[in-house]
CSV table of C-alpha atoms in Angstrom, one decimal:
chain,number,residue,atom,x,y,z
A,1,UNK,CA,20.6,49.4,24.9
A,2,UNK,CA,18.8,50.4,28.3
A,3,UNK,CA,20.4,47.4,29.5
A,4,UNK,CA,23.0,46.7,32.3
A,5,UNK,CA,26.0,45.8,30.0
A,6,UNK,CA,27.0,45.8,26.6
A,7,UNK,CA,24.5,43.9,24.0
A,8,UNK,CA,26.2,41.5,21.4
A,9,UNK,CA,24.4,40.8,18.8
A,10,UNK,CA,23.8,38.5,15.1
A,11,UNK,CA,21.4,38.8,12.7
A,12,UNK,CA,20.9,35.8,10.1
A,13,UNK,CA,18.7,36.3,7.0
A,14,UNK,CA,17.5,33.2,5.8
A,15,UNK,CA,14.9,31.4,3.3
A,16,UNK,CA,12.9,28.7,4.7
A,17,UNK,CA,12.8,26.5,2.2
A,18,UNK,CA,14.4,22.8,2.7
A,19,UNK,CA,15.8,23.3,5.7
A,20,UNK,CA,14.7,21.9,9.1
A,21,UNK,CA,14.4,22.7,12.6
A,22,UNK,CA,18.3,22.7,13.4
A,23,UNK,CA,19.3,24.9,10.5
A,24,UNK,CA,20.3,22.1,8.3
A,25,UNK,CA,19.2,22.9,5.0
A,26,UNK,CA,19.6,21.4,1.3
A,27,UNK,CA,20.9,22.3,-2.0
A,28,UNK,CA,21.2,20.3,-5.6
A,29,UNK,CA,23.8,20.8,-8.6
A,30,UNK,CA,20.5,21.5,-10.5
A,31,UNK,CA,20.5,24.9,-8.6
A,32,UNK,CA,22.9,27.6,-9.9
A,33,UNK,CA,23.7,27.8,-6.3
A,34,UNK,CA,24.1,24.5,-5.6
A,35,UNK,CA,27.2,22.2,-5.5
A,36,UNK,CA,29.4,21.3,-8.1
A,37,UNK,CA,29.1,17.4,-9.2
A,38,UNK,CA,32.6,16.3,-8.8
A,39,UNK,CA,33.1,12.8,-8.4
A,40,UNK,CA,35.7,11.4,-5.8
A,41,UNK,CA,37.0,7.8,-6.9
A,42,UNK,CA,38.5,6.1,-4.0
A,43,UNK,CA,38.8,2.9,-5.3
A,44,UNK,CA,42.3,3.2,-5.8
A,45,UNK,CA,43.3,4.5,-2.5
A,46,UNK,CA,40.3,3.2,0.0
A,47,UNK,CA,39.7,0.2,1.9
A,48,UNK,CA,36.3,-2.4,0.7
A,49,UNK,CA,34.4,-2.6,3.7
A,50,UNK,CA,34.0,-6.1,5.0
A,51,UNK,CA,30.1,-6.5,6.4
A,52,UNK,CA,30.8,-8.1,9.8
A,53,UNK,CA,27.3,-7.8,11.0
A,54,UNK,CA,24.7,-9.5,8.3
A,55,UNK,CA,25.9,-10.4,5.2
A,56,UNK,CA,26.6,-8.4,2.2
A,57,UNK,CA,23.1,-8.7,1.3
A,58,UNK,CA,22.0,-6.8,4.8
A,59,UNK,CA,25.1,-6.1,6.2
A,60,UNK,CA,26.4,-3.3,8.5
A,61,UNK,CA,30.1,-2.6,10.3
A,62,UNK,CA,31.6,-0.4,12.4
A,63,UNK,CA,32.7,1.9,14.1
A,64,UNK,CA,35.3,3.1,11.4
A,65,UNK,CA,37.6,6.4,12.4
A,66,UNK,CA,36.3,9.0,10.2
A,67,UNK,CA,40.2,10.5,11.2
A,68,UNK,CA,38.7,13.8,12.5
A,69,UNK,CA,35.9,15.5,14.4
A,70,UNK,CA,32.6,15.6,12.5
A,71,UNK,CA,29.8,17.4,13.9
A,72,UNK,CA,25.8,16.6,13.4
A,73,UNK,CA,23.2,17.9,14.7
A,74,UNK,CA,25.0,19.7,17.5
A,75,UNK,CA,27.0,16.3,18.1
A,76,UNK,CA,30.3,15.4,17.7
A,77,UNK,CA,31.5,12.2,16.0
A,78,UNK,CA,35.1,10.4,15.6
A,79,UNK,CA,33.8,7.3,13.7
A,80,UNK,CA,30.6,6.2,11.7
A,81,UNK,CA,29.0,2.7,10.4
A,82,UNK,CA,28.4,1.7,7.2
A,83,UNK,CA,25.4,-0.2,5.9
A,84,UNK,CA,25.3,-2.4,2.8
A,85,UNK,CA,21.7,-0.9,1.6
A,86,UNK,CA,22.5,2.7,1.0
A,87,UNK,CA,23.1,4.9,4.3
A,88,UNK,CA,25.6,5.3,7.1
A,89,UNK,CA,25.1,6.4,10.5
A,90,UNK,CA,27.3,7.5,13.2
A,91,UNK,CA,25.9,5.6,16.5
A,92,UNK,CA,24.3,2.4,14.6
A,93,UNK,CA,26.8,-0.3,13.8
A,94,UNK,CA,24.0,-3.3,14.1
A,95,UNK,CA,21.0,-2.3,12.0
A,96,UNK,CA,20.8,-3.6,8.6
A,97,UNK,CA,17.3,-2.1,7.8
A,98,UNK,CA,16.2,-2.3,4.2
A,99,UNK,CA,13.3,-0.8,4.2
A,100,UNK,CA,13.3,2.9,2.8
A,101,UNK,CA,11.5,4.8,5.4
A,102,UNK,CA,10.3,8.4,5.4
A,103,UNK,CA,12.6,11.3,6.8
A,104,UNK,CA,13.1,12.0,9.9
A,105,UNK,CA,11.6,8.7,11.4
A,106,UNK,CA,12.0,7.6,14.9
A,107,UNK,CA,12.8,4.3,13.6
A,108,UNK,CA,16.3,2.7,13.7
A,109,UNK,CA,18.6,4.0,12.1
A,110,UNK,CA,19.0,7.3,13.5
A,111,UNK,CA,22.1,9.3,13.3
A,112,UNK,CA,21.6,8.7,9.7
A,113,UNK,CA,23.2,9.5,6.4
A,114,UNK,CA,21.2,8.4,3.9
A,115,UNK,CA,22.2,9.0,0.0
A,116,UNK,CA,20.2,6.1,-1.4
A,117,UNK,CA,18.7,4.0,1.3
A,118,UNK,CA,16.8,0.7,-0.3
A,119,UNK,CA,17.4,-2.7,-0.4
A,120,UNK,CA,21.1,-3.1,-2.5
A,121,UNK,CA,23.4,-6.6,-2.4
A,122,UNK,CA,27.3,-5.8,-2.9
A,123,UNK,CA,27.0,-9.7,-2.3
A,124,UNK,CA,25.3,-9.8,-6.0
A,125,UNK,CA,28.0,-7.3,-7.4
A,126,UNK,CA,30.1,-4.4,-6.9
A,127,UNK,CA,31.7,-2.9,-3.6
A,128,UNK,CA,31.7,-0.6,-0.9
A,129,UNK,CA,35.2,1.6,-0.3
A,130,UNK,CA,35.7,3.7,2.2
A,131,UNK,CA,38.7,6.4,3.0
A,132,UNK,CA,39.9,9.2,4.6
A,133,UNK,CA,43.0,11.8,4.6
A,134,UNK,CA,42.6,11.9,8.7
A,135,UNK,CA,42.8,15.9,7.8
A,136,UNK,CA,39.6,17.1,7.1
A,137,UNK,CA,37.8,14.6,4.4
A,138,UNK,CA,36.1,10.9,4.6
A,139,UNK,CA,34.1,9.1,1.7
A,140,UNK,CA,31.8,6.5,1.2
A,141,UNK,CA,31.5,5.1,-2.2
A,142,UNK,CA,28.5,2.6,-3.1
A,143,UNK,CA,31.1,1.4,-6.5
A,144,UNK,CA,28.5,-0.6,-8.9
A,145,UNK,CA,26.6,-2.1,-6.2
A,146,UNK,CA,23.8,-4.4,-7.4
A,147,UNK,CA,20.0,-3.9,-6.2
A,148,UNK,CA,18.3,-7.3,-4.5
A,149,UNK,CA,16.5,-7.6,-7.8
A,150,UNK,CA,19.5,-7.5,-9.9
A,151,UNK,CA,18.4,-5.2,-12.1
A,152,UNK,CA,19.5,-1.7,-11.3
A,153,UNK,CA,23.7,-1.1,-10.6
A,154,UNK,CA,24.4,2.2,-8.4
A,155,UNK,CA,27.3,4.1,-8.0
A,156,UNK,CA,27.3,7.2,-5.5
A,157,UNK,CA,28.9,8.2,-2.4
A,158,UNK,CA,28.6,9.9,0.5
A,159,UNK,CA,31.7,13.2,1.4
A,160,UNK,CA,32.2,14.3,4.8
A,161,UNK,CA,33.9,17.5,5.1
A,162,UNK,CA,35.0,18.8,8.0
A,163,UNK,CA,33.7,20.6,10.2
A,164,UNK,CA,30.0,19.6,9.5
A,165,UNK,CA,29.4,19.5,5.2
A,166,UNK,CA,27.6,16.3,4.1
A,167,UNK,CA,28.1,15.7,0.3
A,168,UNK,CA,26.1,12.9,-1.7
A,169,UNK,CA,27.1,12.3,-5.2
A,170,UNK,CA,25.7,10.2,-7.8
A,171,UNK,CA,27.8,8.7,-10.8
A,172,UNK,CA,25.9,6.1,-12.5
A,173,UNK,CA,22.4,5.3,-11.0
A,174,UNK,CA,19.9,2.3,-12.6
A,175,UNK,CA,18.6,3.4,-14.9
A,176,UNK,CA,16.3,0.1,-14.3
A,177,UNK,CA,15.8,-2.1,-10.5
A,178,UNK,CA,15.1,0.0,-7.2
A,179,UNK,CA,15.9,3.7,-8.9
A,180,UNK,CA,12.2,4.8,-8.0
A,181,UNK,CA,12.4,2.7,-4.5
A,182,UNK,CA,14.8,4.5,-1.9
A,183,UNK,CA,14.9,7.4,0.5
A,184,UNK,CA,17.6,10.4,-0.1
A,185,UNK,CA,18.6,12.6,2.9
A,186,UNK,CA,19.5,12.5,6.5
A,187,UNK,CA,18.1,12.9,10.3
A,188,UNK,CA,19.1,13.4,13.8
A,189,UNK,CA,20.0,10.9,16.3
A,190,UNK,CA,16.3,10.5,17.6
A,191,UNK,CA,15.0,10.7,14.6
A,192,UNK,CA,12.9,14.0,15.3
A,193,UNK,CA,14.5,16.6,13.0
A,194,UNK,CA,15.9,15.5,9.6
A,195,UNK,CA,15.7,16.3,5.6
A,196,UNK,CA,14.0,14.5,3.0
A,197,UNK,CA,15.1,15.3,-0.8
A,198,UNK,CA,13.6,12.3,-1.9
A,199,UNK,CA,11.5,9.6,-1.7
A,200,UNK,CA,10.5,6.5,-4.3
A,201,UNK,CA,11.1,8.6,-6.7
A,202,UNK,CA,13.6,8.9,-9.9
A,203,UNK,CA,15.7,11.7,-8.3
A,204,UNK,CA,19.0,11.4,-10.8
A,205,UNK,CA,20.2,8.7,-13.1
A,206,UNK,CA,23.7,9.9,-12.3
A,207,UNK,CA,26.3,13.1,-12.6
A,208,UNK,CA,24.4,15.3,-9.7
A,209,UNK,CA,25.5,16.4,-6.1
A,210,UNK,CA,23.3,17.0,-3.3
A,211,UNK,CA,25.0,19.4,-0.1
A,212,UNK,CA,23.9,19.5,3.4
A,213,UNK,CA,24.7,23.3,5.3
A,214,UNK,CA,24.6,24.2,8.8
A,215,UNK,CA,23.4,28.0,8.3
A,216,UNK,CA,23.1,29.7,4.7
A,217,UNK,CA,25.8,28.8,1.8
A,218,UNK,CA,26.8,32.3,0.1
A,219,UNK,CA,24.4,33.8,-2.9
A,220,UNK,CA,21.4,31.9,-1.1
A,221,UNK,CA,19.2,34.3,-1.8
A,222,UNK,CA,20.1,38.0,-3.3
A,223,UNK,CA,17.0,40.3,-2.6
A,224,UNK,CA,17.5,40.4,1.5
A,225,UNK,CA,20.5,42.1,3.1
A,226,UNK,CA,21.5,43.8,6.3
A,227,UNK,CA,24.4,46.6,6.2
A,228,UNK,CA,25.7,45.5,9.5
A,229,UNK,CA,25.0,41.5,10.4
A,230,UNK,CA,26.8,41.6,13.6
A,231,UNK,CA,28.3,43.7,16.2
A,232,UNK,CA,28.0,45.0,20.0
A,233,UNK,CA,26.0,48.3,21.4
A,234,UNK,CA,27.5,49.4,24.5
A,235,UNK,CA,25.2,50.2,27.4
A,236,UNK,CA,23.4,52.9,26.9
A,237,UNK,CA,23.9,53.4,23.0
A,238,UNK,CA,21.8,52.5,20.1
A,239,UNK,CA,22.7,51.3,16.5
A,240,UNK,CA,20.3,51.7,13.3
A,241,UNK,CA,20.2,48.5,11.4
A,242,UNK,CA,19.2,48.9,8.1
A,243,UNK,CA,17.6,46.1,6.4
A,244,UNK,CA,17.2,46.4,2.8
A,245,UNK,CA,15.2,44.2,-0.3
A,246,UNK,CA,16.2,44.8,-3.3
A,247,UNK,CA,13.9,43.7,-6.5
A,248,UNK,CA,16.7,43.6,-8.8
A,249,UNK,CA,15.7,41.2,-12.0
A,250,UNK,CA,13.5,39.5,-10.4
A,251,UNK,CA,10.5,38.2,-11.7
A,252,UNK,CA,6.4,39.3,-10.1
A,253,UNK,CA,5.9,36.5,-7.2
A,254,UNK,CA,6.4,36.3,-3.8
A,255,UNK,CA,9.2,35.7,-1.9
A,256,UNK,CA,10.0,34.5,1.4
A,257,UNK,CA,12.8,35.6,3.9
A,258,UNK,CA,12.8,34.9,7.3
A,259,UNK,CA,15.4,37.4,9.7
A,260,UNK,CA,16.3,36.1,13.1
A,261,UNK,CA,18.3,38.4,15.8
A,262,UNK,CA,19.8,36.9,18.4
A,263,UNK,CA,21.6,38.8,21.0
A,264,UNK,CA,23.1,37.8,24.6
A,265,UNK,CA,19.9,39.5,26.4
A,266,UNK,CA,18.1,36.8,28.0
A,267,UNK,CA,14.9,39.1,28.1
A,268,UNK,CA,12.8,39.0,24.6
A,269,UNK,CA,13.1,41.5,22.5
């Protein structure tokens, strides 16, 4: 450090694959690291959310207390809105848009929280709930909610966990109607950084969790380490870092890690 002061500093090993330019990054309960499927029924304890701008066909309200600070995309939200066709957003409560576009999009809705984004009717069946413990959980459940051609039913939900983990779980999905026709993941509130996981496409017919991490959830990747991840070097003083990859069991292929190091030097390094 040949610096004026003493240099702080983080290193973050990383691998870039489904996550975007935040940090935001996705994994399924098809991984082995992945989230558990663990369905949350809050039909017995939650509220059905009355549509009060549309109809239950295209309907949207809100803003409903989440009952705690949420943060997204370096933004932080007390209250979201609900949409009858499959996503959620935290700054649109008037958009009813049906129309399963790609991810990110700077079309309406931003802000968005999409686990299965088409064009669904509670009005022709089912319901949408909505609770939270005002602690650190909220949920969203889509409860047997027909598609507009009657011919798919959907159950999933979307879990927020404070301070900024985004669950979708699917119970029972189809298997006939829309289940090829909707977008699955989420964006920013400009619409400029987001993650798809899926579009028209069968993603699941049910029983499978998708999770949403700010930075890197533990056991991401095995082969890239660093003996010393954080620390400070007092002016003048020097630290060895050692960075190690480790084949293990691994199969032949190549593998990708990224390693960022940031410090509280303003000057490159």
């Amino acid at each position: 450090n040949t610096g004026d002061g003493d240099l702080h500093y983080r290193i973050r090993l990383f691998r870039p694959g489904f996550q975007d330019e935040f940090g935001y990054f996705w994994f399924d309960s098809d991984n082995p690291e992945g989230p558990e499927y663990d369905w949350l029924d809050i039909t017995g304890v939650g509220r059905v959310v009355d549509f009060l701008h549309g109809n239950p066909d295209n309907g949207n309200t809100g803003p409903i207390d989440i009952g705690f600070d949420f943060q997204h995309y370096g933004n932080t939200f007390s209250s979201i809105c609900i949409c009858s066709n499959g996503w959620a957003s935290f700054t649109d409560g008037t958009s009813t848009n049906s129309y399963n576009m790609p991810m990110p999009s700077t079309y309406a809705p931003n802000d968005l929280l999409a686990p299965f984004w088409t064009d669904l009717d509670p009005g022709a069946g089912g319901d949408v709930y909505y609770y939270t413990n005002n602690a650190d959980t909220a949920i969203i459940s889509w409860e047997g909610v027909y598609d507009s051609w009657e011919e798919g039913i959907f159950t999933f939900q979307i879990v927020l966990v404070a301070p900024d983990t985004i669950v979708y779980q699917y119970e029972t999905m189809g298997p006939e109607g829309r289940i090829d026709r909707a977008t699955i993941g989420m964006e920013n509130g400009t619409g400029t950084v987001g993650l798809q996981v899926s579009r028209n496409e069968i993603y699941t017919y049910g029983q499978k969790a998708v999770e949403f991490y700010l930075g890197d959830p533990p056991g991401a990747f095995d082969w890239l380490s660093s003996d010393n991840d954080h620390g400070t070097i007092l002016e003048g003083g020097s630290w060895d870092i050692a960075i190690t990859c480790s084949a293990g069991d691994h199969s032949d292929g190549k593998y990708w890690g990224v390693i960022n190091l940031y410090t509280n030097d303003p000057d490159s390094i």
